[in-house]
Coordinates of C-alpha atoms in Angstrom, one line a residue:
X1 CA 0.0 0.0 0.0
X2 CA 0.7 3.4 -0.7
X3 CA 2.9 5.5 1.9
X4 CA 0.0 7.8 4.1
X5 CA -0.5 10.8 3.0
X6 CA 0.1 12.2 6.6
X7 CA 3.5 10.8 6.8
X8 CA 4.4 12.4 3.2
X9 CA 3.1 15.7 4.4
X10 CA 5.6 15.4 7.8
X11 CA 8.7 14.6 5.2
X12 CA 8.1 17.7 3.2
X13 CA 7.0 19.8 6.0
X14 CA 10.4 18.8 7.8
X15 CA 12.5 19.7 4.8
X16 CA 12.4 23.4 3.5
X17 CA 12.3 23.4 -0.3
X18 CA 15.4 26.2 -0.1
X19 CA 17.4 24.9 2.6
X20 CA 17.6 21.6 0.9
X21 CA 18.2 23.1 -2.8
X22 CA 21.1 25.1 -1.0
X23 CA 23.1 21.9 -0.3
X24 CA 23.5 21.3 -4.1
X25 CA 22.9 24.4 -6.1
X26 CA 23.6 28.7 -5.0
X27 CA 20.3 30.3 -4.5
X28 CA 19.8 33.9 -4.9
X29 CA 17.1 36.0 -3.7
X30 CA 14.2 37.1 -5.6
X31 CA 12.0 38.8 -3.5
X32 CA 10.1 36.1 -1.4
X33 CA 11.6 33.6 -3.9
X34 CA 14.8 32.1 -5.0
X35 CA 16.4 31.6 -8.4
X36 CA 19.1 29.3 -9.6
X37 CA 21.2 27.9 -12.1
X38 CA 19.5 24.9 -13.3
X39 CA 21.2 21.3 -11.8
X40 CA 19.5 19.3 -15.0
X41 CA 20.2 21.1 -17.9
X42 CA 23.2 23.2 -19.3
X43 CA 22.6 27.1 -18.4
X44 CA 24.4 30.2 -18.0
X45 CA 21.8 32.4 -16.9
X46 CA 19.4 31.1 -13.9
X47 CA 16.1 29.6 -15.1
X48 CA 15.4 27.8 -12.2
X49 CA 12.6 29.2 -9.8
X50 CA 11.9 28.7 -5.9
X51 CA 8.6 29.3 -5.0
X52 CA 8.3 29.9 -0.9
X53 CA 4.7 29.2 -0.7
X54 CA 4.1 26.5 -2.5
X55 CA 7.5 24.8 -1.7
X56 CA 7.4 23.7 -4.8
X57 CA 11.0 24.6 -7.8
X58 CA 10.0 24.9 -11.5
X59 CA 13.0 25.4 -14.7
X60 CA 11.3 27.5 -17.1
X61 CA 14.5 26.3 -19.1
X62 CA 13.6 22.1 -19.6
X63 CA 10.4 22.4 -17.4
X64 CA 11.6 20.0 -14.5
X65 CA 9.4 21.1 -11.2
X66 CA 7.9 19.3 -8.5
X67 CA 7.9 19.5 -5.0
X68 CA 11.4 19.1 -2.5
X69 CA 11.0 15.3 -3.0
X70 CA 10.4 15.2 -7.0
X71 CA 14.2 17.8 -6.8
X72 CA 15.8 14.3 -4.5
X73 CA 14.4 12.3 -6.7
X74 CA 16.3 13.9 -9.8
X75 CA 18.9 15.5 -8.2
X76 CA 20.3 12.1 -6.5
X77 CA 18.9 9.8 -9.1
X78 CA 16.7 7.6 -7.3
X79 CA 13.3 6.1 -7.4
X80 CA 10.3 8.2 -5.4
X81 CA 10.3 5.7 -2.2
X82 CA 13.8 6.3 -1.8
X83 CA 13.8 10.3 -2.3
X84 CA 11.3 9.9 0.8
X85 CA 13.5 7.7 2.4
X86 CA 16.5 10.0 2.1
X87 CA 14.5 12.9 3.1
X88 CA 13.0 11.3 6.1
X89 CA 16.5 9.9 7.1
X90 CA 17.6 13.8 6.9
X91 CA 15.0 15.2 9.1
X92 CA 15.2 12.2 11.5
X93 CA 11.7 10.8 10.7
X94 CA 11.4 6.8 11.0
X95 CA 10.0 5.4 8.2
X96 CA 6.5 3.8 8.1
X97 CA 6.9 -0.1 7.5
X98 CA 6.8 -1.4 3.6
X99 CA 7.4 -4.8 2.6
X100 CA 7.1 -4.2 -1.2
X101 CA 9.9 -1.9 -0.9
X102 CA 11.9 -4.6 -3.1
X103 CA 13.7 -2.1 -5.2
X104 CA 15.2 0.0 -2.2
X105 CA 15.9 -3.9 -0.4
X106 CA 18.2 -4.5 -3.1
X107 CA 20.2 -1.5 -3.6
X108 CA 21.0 -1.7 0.0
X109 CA 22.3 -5.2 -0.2
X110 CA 24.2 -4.6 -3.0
X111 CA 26.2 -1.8 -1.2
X112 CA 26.3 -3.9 2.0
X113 CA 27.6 -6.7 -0.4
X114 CA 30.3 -3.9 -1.6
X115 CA 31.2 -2.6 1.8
X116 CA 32.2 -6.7 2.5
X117 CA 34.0 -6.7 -0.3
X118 CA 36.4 -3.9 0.0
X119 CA 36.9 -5.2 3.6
X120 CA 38.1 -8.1 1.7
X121 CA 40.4 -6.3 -0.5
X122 CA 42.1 -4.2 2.1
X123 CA 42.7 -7.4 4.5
X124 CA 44.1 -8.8 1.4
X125 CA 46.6 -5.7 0.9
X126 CA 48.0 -6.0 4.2
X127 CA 47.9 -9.9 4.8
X128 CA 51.1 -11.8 3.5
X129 CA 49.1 -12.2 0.1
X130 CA 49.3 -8.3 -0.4
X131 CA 52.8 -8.0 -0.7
X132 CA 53.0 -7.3 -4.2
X133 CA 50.3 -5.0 -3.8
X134 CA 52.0 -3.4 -0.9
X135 CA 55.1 -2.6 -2.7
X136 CA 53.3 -1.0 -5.4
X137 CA 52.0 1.3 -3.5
X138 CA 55.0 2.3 -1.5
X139 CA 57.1 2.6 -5.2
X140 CA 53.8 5.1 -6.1
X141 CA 55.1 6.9 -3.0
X142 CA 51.8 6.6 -1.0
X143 CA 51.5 6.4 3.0
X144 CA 49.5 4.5 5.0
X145 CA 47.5 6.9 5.9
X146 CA 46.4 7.9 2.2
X147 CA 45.7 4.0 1.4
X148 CA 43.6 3.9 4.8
X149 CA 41.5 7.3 3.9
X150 CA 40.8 5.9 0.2
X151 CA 40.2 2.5 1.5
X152 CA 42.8 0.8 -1.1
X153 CA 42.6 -2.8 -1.4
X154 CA 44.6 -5.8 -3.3
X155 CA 42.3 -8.2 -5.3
X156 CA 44.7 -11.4 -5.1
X157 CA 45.7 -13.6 -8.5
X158 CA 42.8 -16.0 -8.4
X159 CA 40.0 -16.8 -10.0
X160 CA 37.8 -17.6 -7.0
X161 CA 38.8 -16.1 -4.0
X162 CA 36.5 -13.1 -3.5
X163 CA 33.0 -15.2 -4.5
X164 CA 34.2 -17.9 -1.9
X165 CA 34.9 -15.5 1.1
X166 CA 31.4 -14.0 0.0
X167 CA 29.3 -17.1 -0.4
X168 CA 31.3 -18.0 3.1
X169 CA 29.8 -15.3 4.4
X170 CA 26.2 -15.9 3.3
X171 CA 26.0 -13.4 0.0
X172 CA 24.4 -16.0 -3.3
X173 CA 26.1 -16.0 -6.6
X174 CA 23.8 -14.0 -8.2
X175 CA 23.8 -11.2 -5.9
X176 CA 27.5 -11.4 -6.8
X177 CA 26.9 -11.3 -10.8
X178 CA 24.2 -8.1 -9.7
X179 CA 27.0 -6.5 -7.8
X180 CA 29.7 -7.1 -10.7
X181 CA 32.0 -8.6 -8.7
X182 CA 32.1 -11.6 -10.6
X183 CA 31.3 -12.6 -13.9
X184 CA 29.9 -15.6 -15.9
X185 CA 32.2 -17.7 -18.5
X186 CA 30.7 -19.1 -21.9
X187 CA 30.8 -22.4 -20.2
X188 CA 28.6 -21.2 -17.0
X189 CA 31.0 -21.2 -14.8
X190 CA 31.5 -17.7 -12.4
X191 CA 34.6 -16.4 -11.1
X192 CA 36.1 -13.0 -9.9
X193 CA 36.4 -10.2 -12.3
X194 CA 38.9 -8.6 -10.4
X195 CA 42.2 -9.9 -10.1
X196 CA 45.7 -9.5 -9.6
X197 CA 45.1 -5.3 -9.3
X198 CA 44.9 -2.7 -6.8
X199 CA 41.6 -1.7 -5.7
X200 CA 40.0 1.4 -5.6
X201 CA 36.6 1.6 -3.9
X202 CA 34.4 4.0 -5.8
X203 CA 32.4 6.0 -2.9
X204 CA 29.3 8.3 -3.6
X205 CA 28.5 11.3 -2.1
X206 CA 26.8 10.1 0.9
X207 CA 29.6 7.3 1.6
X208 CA 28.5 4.3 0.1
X209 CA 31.0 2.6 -1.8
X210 CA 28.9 1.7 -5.5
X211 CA 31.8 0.2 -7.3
X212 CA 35.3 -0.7 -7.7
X213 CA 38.1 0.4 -10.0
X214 CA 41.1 -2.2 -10.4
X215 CA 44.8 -1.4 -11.7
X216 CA 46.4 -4.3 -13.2
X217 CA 50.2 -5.4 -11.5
X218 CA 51.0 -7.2 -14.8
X219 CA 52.6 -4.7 -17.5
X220 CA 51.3 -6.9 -20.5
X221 CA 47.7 -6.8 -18.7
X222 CA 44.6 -6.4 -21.5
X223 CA 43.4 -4.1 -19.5
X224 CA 45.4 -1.5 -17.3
X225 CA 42.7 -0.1 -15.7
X226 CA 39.1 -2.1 -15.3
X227 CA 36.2 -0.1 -13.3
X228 CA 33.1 -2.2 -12.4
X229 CA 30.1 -2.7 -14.6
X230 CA 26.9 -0.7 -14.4
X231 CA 24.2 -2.1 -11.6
X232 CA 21.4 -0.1 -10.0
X233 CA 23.4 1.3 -7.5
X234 CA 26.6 2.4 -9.8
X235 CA 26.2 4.8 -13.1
X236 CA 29.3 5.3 -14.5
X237 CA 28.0 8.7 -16.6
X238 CA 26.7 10.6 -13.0
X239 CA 29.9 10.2 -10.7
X240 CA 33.2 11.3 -9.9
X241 CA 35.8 9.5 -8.3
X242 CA 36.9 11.4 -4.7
X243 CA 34.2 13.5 -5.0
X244 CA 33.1 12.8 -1.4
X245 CA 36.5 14.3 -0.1
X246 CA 36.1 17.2 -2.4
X247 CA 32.3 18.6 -2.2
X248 CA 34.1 19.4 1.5
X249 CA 36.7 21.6 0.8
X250 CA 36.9 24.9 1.0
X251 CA 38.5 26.1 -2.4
X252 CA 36.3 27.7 -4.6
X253 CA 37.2 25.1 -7.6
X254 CA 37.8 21.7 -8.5
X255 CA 40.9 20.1 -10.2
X256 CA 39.4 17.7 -12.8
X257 CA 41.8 14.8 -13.5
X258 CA 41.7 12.0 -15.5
X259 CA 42.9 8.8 -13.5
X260 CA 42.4 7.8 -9.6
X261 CA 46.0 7.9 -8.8
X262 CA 46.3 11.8 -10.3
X263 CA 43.6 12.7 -7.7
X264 CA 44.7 10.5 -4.8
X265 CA 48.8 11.7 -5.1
X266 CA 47.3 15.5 -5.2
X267 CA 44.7 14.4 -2.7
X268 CA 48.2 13.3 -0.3
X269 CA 49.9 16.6 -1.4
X270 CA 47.1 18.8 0.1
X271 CA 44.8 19.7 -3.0
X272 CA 41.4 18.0 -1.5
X273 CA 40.1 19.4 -4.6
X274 CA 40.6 17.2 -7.1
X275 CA 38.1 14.6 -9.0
X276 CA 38.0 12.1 -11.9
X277 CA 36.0 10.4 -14.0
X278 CA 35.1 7.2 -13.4
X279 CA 36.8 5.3 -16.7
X280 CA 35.0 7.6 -19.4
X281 CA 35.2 10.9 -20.9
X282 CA 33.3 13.5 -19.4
X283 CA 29.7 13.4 -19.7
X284 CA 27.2 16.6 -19.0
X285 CA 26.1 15.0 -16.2
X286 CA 29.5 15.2 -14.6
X287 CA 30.0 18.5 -15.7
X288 CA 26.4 19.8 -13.9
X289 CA 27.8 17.8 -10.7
X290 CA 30.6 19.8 -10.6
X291 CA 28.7 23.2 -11.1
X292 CA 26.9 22.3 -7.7
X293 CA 29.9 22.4 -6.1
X294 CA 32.2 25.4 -8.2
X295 CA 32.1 28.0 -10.6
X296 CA 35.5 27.4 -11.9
X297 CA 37.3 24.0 -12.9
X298 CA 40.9 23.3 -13.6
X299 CA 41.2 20.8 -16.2
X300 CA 44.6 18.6 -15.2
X301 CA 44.7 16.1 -17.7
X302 CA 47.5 14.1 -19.6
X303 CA 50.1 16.2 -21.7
X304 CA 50.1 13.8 -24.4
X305 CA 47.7 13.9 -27.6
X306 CA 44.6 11.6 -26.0
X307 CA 44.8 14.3 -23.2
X308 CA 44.6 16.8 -25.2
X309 CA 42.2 15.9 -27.4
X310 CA 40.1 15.3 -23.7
X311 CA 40.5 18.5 -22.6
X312 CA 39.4 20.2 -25.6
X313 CA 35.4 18.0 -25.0
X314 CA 36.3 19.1 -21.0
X315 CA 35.9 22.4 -21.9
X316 CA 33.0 23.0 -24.0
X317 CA 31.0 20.8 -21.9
X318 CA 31.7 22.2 -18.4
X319 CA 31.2 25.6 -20.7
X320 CA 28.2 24.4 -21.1
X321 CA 27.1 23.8 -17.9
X322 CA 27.7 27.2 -16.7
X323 CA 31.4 26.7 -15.3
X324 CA 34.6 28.6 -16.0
X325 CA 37.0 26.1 -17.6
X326 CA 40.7 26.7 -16.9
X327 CA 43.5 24.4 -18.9
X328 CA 46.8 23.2 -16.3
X329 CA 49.6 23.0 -19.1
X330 CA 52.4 20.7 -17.3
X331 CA 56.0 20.5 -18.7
X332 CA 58.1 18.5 -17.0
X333 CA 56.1 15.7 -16.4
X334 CA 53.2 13.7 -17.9
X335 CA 50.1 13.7 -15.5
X336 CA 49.6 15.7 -12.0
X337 CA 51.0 12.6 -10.1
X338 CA 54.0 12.3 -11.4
X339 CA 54.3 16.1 -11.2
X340 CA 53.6 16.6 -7.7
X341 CA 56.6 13.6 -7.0
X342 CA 59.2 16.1 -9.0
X343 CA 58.0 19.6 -7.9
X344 CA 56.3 19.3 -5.1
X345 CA 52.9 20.6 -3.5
X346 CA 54.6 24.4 -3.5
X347 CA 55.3 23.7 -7.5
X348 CA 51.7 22.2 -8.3
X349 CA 50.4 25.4 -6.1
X350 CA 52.4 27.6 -8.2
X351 CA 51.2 25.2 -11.9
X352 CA 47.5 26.1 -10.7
X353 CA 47.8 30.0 -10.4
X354 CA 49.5 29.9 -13.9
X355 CA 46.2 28.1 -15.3
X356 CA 44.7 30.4 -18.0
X357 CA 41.9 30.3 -19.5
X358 CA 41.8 27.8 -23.0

């Protein structure tokens, strides 16, 4: 049955249309109302209106409008019961109980089966199995403290060893193929998909780890880099890698990047800034992420011609999204990690303020 209508109207009540826009997009006053820049389409000049009295948003740009839980729904990508969910969970109201709820049932097991799993991965790293693993990331000149804070992990060279410490501890096989942990053969057969490769746990903005990326140990590897496949909690096209660390700090711009270690070595160095995407170019929904948080982006991505060329779709589509696109030229090294090893958080400091416009 349908959530009570009394219950819905406590939610919405509890959550003041503005005060919850604020968290994700500037508001500016317009007279009893608010006005902003659109989070779900590309826009330089605010179309987006806050009415007070009807706590109620409408874009007279792409017509999205609704009430506070219609702007969760869009704004976080998820289904209705779970904007009302999220909303309730913010204003500290218990939810009613629903036991065809089977949609939200299974995202949260999914992200309690990947929570297991990095567990895995990072007792892995620092067992006597990790020691490869371990050594890479000492020669990539990372401290303990950064491999705790990003929760690195070691996925061990086996084919099996994740999906039987996760059956072991009561998670089914298909639960694993949903999660993309593991994968099917031609012949039927499952077995990990990550192997033999550092871990990095892909973390959303509320702290949920959705997904892993994996970076092969074998220099002939198909694959250097492998990120998990799609599943209804992960979206590769509405995310950014480290994003949780930066939509705290308190620059006024983010450092956009184009691999995990780039962000995590600036990340060490003291730029809390930076982001990347997860495995693909840019998309505009990455770009209008980034405009809730800034109004200026540096892009830092490789000096050599597929950087480049990445750059040049960086900036006309965080230009499109309303944000001021600066360009990092590097000389002297190849990508911001290996820059920050030779020059140093001071020279990196001094590579930002000499960022121009493209």
């Amino acid at each position: 049955m349908p959530l009570p209508d009394e219950f819905l109207q406590t939610v919405k009540d509890s959550n003041e249309i503005t005060s919850v826009m604020s968290t994700y997009v500037s508001l500016k006053r317009a007279g009893r109302d608010s006005v902003c820049l659109c989070p779900f389409h590309s826009e330089k000049t605010p179309s987006c209106h806050i009415y007070t009295d009807t706590q109620s948003f409408y874009c007279f740009g792409c017509g999205a409008g609704g009430d506070v839980i219609t702007f969760i729904r869009l704004i976080e990508n998820l289904d209705y019961i779970e904007s009302v969910k999220f909303l309730a969970q913010r204003a500290g109201i218990p939810m009613p109980e629903d036991d065809r709820d089977q949609s939200g049932r299974i995202k949260q097991r999914l992200l309690e089966i990947n929570r297991e799993a990095a567990r895995f991965y990072r007792d892995v790293l620092i067992s006597e199995k990790g020691e490869e693993g371990r050594r890479y990331l000492a020669e990539r000149r990372l401290t303990e403290n950064t491999v705790r804070k990003y929760g690195l992990g070691y996925a061990p060279d086996s084919w099996d060893c994740l999906k039987r410490h996760m059956m072991a501890k009561g998670y089914g096989e298909d639960e694993l193929l949903a999660a993309a942990l593991i994968s099917r053969s031609q012949k039927g057969t499952t077995y990990d998909k990550f192997r033999h490769r550092i871990m990095f746990p892909i973390i959303d903005r509320r702290g949920n780890i959705i997904a892993f990326g994996g970076r092969a140990l074998e220099a002939d590897a198909l694959a250097k880099y492998l990120n998990s496949d799609e599943t209804p909690v992960f979206h590769k096209r509405s995310g950014l890698f480290s994003l949780n660390f930066a939509k705290n700090t308190k620059e006024k711009f983010l450092i956009l990047c184009e691999g995990y270690m780039d962000v995590i070595s600036l990340n060490q160095a003291g730029f809390d800034n930076a982001v990347a995407t997860l495995g693909t170019a840019i998309t505009p929904e990455q770009a209008r992420l980034m405009r809730q948080y800034c109004e200026q982006v540096v892009i830092s991505y490789d000096s050599d011609v597929a950087g480049q060329k990445a750059t040049m779709k960086a900036i006309n589509l965080l230009s499109d999204a309303g944000v001021d696109a600066r360009v990092l030229k590097m000389s002297g090294a190849k990508d911001p990690d290996e820059y920050v090893k030779k020059y140093g958080a001071d020279g990196f400091r001094m590579l930002l303020s000499r960022s121009g416009e493209p």
